[in-house]
């Protein structure tokens, strides 16, 4: 019996030594150091696995580049996304989100044609189904039509396969009708994570966020074209990717003045293809 115990002791000791870190992190071994170590592990995992990035910016002043959250930017850029053009060039880019049609897109297209400016229009599946003629006009006049997902879900909340299908299915419908694939993607609600970016990159999409936006989608709280002009023009900056919602009457009424004010300040508007 003693000889068997003598042989087994080294094995038991080795098992205890190997199990010690696990017991410590799980809290089975009590003490302040063990608790601290456990908390640090949880915090590190939470930061690394950040499940939802909600895009937001701190606006710059007098032409300064806006600042976004460091972690959000790092995840976006690492995943092949962007929110700025070339900040060494006095060029800006117009983008419009089209969740639904509110009667103003035709006027926006009229202005863009008159001012010779090209834009990206990000559409959803619902917009695709109901606005065939407007989309055909966008394409005929040289604009880019981007993918805003089929159903406008929060993409980080979806499984990998569901997230992928939200992009692919809209692209398939678009290709079948218009004979071309989409190349830009903007996640609904500005919500994304590493998985969303991995999928868009794998599908050869460029994920395009923005460096300026304001609450222009609130259709029952429009403040007039002058307000839209001042709000947008106060935030001009090199490489700006401007997000406007086409449901806003203010934007439609102010767009020509916005473009002319930008040119007056020395800016020009770049082509969507430059962002690829």
Short mmCIF file of C-alpha atoms in Angstrom, two decimals, residues 1-9:
data_model
loop_
_atom_site.label_atom_id
_atom_site.label_comp_id
_atom_site.label_asym_id
_atom_site.label_seq_id
_atom_site.Cartn_x
_atom_site.Cartn_y
_atom_site.Cartn_z
CA UNK A 1 0.00 0.00 0.00
CA UNK A 2 2.78 2.44 0.97
CA UNK A 3 4.69 1.63 -2.20
CA UNK A 4 1.62 2.36 -4.33
CA UNK A 5 1.03 5.67 -2.52
CA UNK A 6 4.69 6.57 -2.92
CA UNK A 7 4.45 6.00 -6.67
CA UNK A 8 1.18 7.93 -6.95
CA UNK A 9 2.24 11.02 -4.98
#
